Tab-separated table of C-alpha atoms in Angstrom:
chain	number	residue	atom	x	y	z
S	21	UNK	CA	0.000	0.000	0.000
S	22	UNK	CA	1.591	3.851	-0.561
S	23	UNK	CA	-0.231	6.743	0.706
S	24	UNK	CA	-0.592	9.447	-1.762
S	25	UNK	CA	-0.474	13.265	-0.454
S	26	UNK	CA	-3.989	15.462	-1.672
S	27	UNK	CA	-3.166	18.784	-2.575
S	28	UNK	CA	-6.035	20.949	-2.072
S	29	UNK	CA	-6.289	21.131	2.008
S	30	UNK	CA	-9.565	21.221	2.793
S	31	UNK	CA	-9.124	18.967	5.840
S	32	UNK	CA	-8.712	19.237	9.526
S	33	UNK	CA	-8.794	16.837	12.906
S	34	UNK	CA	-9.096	16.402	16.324
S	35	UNK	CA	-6.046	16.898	18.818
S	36	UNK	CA	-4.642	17.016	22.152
S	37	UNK	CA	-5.805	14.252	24.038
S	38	UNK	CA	-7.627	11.037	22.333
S	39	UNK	CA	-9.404	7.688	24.206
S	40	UNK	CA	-7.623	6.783	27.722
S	41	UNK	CA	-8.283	4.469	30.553
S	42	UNK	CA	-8.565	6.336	34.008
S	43	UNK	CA	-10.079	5.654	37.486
S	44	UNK	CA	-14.048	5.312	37.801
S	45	UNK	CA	-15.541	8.737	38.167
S	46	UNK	CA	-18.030	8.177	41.060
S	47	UNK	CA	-36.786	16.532	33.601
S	48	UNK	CA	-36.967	19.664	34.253
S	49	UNK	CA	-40.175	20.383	35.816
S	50	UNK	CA	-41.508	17.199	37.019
S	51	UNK	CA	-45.048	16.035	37.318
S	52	UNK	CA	-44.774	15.458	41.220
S	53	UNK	CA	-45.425	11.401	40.550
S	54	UNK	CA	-43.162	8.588	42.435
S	55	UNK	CA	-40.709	7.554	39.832
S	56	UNK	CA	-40.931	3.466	39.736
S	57	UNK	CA	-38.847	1.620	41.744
S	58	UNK	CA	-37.695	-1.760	39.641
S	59	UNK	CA	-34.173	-3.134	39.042
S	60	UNK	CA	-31.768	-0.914	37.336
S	61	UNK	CA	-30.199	-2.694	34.275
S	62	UNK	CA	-26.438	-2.406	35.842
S	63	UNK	CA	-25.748	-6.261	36.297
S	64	UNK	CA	-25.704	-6.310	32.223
S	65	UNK	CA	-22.137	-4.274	32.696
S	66	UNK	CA	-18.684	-5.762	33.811
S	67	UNK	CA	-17.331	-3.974	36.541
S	68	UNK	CA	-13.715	-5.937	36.399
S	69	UNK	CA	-13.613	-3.796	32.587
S	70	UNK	CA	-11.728	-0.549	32.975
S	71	UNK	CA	-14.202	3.170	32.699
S	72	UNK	CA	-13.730	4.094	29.027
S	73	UNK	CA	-12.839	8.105	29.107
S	74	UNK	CA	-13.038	10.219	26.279
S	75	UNK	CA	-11.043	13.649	26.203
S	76	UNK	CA	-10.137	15.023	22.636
S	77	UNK	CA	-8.862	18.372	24.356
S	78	UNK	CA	-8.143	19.613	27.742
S	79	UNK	CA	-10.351	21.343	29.841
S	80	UNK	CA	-13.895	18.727	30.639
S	81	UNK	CA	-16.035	19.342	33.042
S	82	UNK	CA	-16.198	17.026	35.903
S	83	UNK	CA	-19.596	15.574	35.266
S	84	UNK	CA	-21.254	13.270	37.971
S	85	UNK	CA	-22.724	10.640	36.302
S	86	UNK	CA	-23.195	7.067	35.425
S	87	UNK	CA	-22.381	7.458	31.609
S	88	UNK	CA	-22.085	10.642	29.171
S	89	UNK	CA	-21.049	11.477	25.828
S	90	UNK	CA	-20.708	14.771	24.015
S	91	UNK	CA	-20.762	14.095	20.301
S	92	UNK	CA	-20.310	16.407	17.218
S	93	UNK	CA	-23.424	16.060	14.818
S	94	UNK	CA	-22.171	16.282	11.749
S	95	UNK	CA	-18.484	14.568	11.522
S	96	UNK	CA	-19.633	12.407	14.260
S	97	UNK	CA	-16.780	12.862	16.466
S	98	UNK	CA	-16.761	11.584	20.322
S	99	UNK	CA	-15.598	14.612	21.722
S	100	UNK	CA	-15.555	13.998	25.936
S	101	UNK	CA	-16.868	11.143	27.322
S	102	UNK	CA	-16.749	8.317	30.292
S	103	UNK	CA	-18.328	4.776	29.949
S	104	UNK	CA	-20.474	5.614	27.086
S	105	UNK	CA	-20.722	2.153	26.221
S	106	UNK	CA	-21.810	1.264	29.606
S	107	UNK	CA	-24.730	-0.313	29.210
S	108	UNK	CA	-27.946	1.621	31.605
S	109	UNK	CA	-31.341	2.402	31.820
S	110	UNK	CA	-32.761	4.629	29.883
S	111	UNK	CA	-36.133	5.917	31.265
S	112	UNK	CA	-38.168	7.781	28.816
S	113	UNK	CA	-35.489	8.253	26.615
S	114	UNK	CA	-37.086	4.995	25.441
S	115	UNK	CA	-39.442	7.309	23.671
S	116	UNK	CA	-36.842	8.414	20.931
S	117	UNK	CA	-37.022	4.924	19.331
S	118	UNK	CA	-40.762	5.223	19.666
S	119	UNK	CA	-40.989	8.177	18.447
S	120	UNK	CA	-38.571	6.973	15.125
S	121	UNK	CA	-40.762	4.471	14.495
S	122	UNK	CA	-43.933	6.043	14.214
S	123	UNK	CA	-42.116	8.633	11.860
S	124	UNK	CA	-41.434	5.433	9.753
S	125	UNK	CA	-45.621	4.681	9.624
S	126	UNK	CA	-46.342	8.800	8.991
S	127	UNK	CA	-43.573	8.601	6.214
S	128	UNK	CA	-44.965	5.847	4.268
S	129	UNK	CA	-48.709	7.063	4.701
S	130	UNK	CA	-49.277	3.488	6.839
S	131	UNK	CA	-51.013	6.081	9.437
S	132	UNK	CA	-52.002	9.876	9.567
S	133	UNK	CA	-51.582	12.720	11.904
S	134	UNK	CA	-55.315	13.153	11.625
S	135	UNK	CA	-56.142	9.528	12.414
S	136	UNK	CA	-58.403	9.301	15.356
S	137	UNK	CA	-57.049	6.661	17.864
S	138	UNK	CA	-58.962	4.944	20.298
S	139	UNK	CA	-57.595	4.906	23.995
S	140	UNK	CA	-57.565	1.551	25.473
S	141	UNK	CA	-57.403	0.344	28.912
S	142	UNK	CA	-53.653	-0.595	29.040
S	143	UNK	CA	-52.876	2.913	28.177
S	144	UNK	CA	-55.380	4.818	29.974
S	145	UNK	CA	-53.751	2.921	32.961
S	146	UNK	CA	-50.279	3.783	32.115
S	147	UNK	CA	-48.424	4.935	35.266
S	148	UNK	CA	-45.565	7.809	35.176
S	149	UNK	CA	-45.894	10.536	33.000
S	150	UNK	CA	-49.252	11.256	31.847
S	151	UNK	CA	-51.187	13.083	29.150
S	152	UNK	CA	-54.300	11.921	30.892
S	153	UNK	CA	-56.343	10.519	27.863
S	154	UNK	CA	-59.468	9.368	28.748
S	155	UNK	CA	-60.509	5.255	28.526
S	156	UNK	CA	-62.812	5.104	25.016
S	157	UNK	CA	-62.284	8.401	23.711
S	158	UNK	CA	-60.652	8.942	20.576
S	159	UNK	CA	-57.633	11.289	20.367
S	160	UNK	CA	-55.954	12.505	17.148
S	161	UNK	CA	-53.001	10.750	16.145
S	162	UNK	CA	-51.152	14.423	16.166
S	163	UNK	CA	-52.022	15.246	19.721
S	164	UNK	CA	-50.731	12.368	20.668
S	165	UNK	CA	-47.665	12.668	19.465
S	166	UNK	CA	-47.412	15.611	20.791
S	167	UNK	CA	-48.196	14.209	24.382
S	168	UNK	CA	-45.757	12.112	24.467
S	169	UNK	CA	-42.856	14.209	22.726
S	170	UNK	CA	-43.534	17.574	24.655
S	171	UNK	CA	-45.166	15.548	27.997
S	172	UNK	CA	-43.478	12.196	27.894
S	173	UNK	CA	-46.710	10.821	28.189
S	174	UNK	CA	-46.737	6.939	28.690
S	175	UNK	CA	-50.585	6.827	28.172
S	176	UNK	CA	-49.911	8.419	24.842
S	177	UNK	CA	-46.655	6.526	23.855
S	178	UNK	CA	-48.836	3.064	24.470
S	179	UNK	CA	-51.718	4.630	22.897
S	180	UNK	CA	-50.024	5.296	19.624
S	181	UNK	CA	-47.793	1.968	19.252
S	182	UNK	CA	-51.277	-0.127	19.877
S	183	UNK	CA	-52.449	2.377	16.874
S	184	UNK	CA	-49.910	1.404	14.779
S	185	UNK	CA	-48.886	-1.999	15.300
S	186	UNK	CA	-51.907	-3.521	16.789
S	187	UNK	CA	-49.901	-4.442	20.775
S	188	UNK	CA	-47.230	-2.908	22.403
S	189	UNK	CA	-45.212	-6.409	22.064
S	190	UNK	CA	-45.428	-6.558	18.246
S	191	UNK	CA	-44.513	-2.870	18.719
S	192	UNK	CA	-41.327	-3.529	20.646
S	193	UNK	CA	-39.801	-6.387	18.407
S	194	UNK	CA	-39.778	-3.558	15.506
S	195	UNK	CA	-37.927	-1.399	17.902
S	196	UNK	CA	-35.564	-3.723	18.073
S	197	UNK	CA	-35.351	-4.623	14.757
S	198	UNK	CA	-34.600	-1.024	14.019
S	199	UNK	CA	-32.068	-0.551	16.773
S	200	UNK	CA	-29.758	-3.284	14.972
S	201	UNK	CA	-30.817	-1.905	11.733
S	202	UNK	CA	-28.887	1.161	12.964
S	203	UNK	CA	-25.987	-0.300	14.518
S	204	UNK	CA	-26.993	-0.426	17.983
S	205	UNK	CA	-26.190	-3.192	19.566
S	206	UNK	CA	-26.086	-2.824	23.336
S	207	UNK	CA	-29.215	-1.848	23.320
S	208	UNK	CA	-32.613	-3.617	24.063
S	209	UNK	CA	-36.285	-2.369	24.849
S	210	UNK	CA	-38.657	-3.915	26.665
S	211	UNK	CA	-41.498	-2.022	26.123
S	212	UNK	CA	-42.327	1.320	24.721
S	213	UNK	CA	-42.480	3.963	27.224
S	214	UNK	CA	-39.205	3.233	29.317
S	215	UNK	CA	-40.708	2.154	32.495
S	216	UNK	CA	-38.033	-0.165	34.237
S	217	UNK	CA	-37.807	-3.861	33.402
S	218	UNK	CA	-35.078	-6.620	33.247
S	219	UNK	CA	-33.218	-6.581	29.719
S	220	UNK	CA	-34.712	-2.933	29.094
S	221	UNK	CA	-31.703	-1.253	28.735
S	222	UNK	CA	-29.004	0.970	26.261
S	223	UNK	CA	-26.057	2.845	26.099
S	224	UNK	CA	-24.791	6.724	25.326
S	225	UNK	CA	-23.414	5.487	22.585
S	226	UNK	CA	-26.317	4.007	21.086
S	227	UNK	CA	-28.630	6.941	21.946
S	228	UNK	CA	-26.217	9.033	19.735
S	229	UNK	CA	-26.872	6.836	16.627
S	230	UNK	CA	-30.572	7.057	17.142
S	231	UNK	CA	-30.598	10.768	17.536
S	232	UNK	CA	-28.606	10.807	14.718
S	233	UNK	CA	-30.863	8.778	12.143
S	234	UNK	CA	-33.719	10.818	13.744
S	235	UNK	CA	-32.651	14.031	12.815
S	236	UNK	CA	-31.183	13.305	9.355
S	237	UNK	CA	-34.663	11.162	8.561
S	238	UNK	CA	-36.920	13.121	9.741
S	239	UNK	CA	-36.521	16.647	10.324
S	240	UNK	CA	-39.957	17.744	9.660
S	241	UNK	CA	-40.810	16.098	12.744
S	242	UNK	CA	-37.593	17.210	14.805
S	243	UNK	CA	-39.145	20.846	15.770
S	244	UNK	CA	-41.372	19.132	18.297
S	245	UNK	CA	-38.728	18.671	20.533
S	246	UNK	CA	-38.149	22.293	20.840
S	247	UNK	CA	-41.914	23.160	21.671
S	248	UNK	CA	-41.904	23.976	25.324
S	249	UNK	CA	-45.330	23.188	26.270
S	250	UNK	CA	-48.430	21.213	25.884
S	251	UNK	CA	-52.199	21.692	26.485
S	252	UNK	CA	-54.332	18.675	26.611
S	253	UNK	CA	-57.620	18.251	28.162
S	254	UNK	CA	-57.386	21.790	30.011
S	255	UNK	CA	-54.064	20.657	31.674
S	256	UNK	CA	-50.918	22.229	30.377
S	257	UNK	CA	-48.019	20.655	30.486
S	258	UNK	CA	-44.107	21.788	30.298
S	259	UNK	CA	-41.633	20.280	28.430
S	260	UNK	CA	-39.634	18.503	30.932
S	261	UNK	CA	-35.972	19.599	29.113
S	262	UNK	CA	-34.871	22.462	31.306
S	263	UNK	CA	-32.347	23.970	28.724
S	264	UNK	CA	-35.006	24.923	26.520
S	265	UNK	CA	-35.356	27.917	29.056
S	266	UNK	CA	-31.837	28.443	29.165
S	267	UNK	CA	-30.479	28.424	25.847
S	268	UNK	CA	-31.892	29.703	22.751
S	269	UNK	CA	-29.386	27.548	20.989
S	270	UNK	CA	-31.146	24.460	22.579
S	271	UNK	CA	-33.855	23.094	20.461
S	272	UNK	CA	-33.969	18.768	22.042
S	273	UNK	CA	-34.312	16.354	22.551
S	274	UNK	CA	-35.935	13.953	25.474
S	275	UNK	CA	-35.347	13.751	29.362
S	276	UNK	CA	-35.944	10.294	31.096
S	277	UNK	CA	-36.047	9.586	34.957
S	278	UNK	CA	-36.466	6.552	37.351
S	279	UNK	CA	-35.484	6.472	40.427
S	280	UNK	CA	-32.987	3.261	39.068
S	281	UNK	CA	-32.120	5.128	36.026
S	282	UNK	CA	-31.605	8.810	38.210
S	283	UNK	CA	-32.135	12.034	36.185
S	284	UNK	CA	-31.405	11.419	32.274
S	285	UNK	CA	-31.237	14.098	29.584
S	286	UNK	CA	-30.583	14.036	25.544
S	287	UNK	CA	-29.297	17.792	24.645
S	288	UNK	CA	-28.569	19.211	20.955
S	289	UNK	CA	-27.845	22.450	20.519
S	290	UNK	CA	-26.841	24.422	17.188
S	291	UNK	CA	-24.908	27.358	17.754
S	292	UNK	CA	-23.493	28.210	13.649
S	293	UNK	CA	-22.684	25.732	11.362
S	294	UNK	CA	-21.879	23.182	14.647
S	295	UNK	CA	-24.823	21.575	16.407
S	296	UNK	CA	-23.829	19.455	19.082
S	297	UNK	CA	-25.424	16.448	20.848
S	298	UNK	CA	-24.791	15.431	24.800
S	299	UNK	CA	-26.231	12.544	26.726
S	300	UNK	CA	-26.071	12.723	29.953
S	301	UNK	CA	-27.665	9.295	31.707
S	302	UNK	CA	-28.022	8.773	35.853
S	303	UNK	CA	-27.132	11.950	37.280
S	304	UNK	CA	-28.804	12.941	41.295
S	305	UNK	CA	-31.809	15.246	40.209
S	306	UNK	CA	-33.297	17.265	37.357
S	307	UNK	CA	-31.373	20.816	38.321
S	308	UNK	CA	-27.845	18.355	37.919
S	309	UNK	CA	-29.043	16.741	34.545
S	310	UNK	CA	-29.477	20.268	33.089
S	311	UNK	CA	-26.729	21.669	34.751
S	312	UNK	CA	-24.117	19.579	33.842
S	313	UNK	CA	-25.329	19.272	30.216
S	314	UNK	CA	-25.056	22.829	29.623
S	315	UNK	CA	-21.639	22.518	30.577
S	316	UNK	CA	-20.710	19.867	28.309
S	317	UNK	CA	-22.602	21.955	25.545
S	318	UNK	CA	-20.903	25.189	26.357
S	319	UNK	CA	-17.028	23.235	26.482
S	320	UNK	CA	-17.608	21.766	23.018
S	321	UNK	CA	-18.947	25.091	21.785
S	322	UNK	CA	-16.153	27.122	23.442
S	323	UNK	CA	-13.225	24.534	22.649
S	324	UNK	CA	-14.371	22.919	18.953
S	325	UNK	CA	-14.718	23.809	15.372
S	326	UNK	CA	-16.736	21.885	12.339
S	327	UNK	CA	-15.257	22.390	9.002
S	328	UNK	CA	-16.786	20.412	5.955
S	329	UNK	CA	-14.055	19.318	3.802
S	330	UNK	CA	-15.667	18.053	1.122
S	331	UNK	CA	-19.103	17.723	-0.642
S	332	UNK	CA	-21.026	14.253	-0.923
S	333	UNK	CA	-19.627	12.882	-4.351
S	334	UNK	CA	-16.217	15.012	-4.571
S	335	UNK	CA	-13.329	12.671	-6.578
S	336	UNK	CA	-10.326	12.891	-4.243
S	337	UNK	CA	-8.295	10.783	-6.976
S	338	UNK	CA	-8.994	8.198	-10.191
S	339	UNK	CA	-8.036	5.009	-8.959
S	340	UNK	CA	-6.465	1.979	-11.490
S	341	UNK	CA	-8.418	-0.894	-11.680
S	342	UNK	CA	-7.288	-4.261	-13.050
S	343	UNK	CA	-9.380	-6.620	-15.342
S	344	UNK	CA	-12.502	-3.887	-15.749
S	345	UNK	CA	-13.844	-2.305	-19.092
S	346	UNK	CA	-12.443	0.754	-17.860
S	347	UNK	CA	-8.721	1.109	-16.182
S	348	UNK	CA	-9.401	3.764	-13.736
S	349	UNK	CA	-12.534	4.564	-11.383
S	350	UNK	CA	-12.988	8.208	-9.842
S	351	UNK	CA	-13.007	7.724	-5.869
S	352	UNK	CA	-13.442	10.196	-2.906
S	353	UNK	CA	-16.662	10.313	-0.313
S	354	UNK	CA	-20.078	9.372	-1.052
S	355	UNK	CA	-21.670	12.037	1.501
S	356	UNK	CA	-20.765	14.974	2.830
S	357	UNK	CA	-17.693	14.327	5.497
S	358	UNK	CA	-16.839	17.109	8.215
S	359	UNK	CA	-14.344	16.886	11.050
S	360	UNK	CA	-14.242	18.679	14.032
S	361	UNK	CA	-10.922	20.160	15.392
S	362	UNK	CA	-9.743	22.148	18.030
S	363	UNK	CA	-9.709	25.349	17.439
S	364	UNK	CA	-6.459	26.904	16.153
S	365	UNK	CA	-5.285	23.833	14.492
S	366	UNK	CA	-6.769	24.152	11.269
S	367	UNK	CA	-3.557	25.479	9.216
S	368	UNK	CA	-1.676	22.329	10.911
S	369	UNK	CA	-3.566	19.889	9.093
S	370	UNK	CA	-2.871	18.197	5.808
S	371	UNK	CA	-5.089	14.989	4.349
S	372	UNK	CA	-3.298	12.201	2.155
S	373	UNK	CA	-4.899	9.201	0.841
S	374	UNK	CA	-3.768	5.199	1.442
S	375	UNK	CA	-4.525	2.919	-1.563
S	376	UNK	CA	-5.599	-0.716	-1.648
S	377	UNK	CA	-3.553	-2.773	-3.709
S	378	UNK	CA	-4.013	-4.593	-6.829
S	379	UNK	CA	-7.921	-3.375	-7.280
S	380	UNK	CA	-9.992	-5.733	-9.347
S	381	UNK	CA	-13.083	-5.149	-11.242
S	382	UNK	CA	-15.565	-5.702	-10.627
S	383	UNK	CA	-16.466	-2.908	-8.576
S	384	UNK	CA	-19.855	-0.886	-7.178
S	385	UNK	CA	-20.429	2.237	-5.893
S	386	UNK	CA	-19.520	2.679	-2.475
S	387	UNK	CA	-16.449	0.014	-2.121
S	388	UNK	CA	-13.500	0.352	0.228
S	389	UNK	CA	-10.834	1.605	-2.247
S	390	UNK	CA	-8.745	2.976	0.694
S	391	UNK	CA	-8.531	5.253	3.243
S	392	UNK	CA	-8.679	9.169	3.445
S	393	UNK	CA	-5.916	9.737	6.491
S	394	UNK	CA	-5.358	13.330	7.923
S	395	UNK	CA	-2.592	14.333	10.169
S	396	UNK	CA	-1.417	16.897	12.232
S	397	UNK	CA	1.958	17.865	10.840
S	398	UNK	CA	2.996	20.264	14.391
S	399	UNK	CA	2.349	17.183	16.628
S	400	UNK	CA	3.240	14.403	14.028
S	401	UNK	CA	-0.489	12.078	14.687
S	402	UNK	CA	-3.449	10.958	12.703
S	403	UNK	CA	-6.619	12.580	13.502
S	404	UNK	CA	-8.631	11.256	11.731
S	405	UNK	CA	-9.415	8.795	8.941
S	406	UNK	CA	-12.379	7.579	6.272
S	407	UNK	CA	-12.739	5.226	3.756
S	408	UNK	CA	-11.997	6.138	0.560
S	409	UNK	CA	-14.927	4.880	-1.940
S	410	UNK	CA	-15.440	4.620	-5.247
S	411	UNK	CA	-18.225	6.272	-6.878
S	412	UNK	CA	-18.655	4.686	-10.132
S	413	UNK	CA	-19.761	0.838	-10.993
S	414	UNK	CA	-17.070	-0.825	-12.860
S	415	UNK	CA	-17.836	-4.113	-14.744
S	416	UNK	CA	-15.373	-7.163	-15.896
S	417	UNK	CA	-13.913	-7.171	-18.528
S	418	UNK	CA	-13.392	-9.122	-21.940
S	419	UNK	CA	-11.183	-12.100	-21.837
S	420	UNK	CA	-8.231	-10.134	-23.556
S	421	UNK	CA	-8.434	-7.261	-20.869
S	422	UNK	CA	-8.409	-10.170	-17.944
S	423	UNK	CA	-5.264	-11.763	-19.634
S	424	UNK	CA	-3.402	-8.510	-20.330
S	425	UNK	CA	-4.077	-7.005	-17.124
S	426	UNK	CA	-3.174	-10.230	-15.564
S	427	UNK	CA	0.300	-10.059	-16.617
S	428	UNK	CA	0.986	-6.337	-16.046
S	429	UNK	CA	-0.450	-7.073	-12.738
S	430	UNK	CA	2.304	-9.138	-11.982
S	431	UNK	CA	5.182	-6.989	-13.011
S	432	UNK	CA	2.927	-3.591	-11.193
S	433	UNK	CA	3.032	-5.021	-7.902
């Protein structure tokens, strides 16, 4: 393999610090209801495994909690972190997946935001947070989403998943269909509201990747989170996601509390061309959950940088293939790829790309050609690399061309 130096420096990385092992570290308003009592999901976690800790740059917050993770939206950097594969309870975080799901159904017309939804007893029994729908009434399929995005209404998560899948179990075995679907494997739901049970449990990690998909596949629907209160049945609600109040920059995502779980909170802010996404799971009350996710917000805001570098289909280099119809295949990034960096450091960095050898046709869009590698030429590191991928289809070809190119194959390498 060679690496092969691109001239047009467009590219930039993280620095000073990177993934360590360390010592263990030791919504808004609520509805004045007990939080339930059951098991907290900790068993599924090894304690003789080491407390992952995540510091791309000096200068964290000390944050008291079982697991967080401050993330950059759009390069998808792990900027500051401990244990965020930990696996923990999430409360009514639950209701993101939910939520995702039932975007699916709107999406692809299976249901309707004016569908009229009839409340059944298991919901109108829910316990927790409550929209307080009434048993046999029909609600509109929008205010209920509404209830349990801006309320975290149980009642009105259960309500809708019966609406759309006919039982909450048939409900939940999508949900975790999807969660694999999106690459998140430590985590498992039990039900659809978050309400504690054994094997009903996720990660920081994994709540990143949801948030993720959520916002990129459905942003008509991601305003809701912002919407800071809720009116249903003469009873008015507030969202329970304190930083909505604090910062204008704030606009999600969910809060989630159990007295197993503690005080939970999903942030993203956008502040610029840089939004920014902190979980923060199992803190000591809702004032600490807030608090100490503004912090993280304000330290990535205050210490970090997003810089696209290049556009989705940009050709980084034409790449020889052997045996195909054609001898070359442009390559570069299918989608749009950003990095964050530290801020300062920009002018320090300089991208390169790392070739596969001896390429064969055939080839489709989207294979590994390579990798894109960036470095920091002051400190002498990688910061950060990508697959290189090509972004043609390239077929076989004739018998002559698979002879020939066999032999100048040989003598090439």
């Amino acid at each position: 393999m060679f690496i092969r130096i691109l001239k047009p420096l467009l590219l930039a990385g993280l620095l000073a610090g990177g993934v360590v092992m360390a010592a263990p570290e030791s919504a808004a308003p609520s509805t004045g209801e007990p939080a339930p009592k059951d098991m907290s999901t900790a068993p599924y976690n090894d304690p003789n495994i080491p407390p992952e800790i995540i510091a791309m740059a000096p200068g964290v917050p000390e944050i008291e909690a079982k697991s967080y993770l401050l993330v950059d939206f759009q390069s998808g950097e792990e900027l500051a972190g401990i244990n965020p594969g930990m696996r923990v309870e999430p409360a009514s975080i639950t209701k993101l997946m939910t939520a995702y799901l039932i975007y699916q159904d709107l999406g692809k017309g299976k249901v309707k935001l004016e569908d009229e939804v009839l409340i059944s007893e298991k919901a109108w029994k829910m316990e927790g947070s409550r929209m307080f729908v009434e048993l046999g009434k029909k609600v509109s399929f929008e205010k209920l989403l509404k209830g349990m995005i801006i309320q975290s209404g149980n009642d009105a998560a259960m309500a809708l998943a019966e609406h759309v899948a006919g039982s909450e179990e048939v409900f939940v075995q999508r949900m975790n269909q999807t969660a694999l679907e999106l690459g998140m494997q430590d985590t498992r739901y039990m039900n659809v509201t978050g309400w504690p049970a054994n094997d009903h449990y996720t990660t920081a990690r994994d709540i990143v990747r949801l948030v993720e998909a959520l916002v990129n596949d459905f942003p008509e629907y991601y305003k809701l989170y912002a919407q800071k209160e809720f009116s249903y049945n003469n009873i008015k609600q507030q969202n329970r996601n304190r930083l909505l109040w604090r910062d204008a920059t704030v606009d999600g995502l969910k809060t989630g509390h159990t007295e197993s779980a503690g005080y939970c909170l999903v942030a993203s802010a956008k502040r610029d061309n840089m939004r920014l996404i902190s979980v923060v799971l199992g803190t000591k009350s809702e004032e600490a959950r807030a608090n100490v996710s503004q912090q993280l917000l304000e330290y990535g805001f205050r210490t970090f940088e997003t810089h696209k570098l290049y556009g989705a289909g940009a050709v980084l280099d034409n790449v020889r293939v052997w045996k195909g119809e054609t001898t070359q295949v442009p390559a570069g990034v299918v989608d749009d790829l950003f990095v964050s960096i530290v801020k300062g450091r920009y002018d320090q960095l300089k991208g390169g790309i790392q070739l596969d050898k001896g390429i064969d046709a055939p080839i489709k869009r989207g294979d590994e050609l390579g990798k894109v590698i960036i470095t920091d030429q002051e400190l002498g590191k990688v910061v950060k690399e990508t697959p290189l991928l090509a972004l043609e289809d390239v077929s076989e070809g004739g018998w002559w061309r698979q002879v020939m190119d066999g032999i100048q194959k040989l003598f090439a390498d």
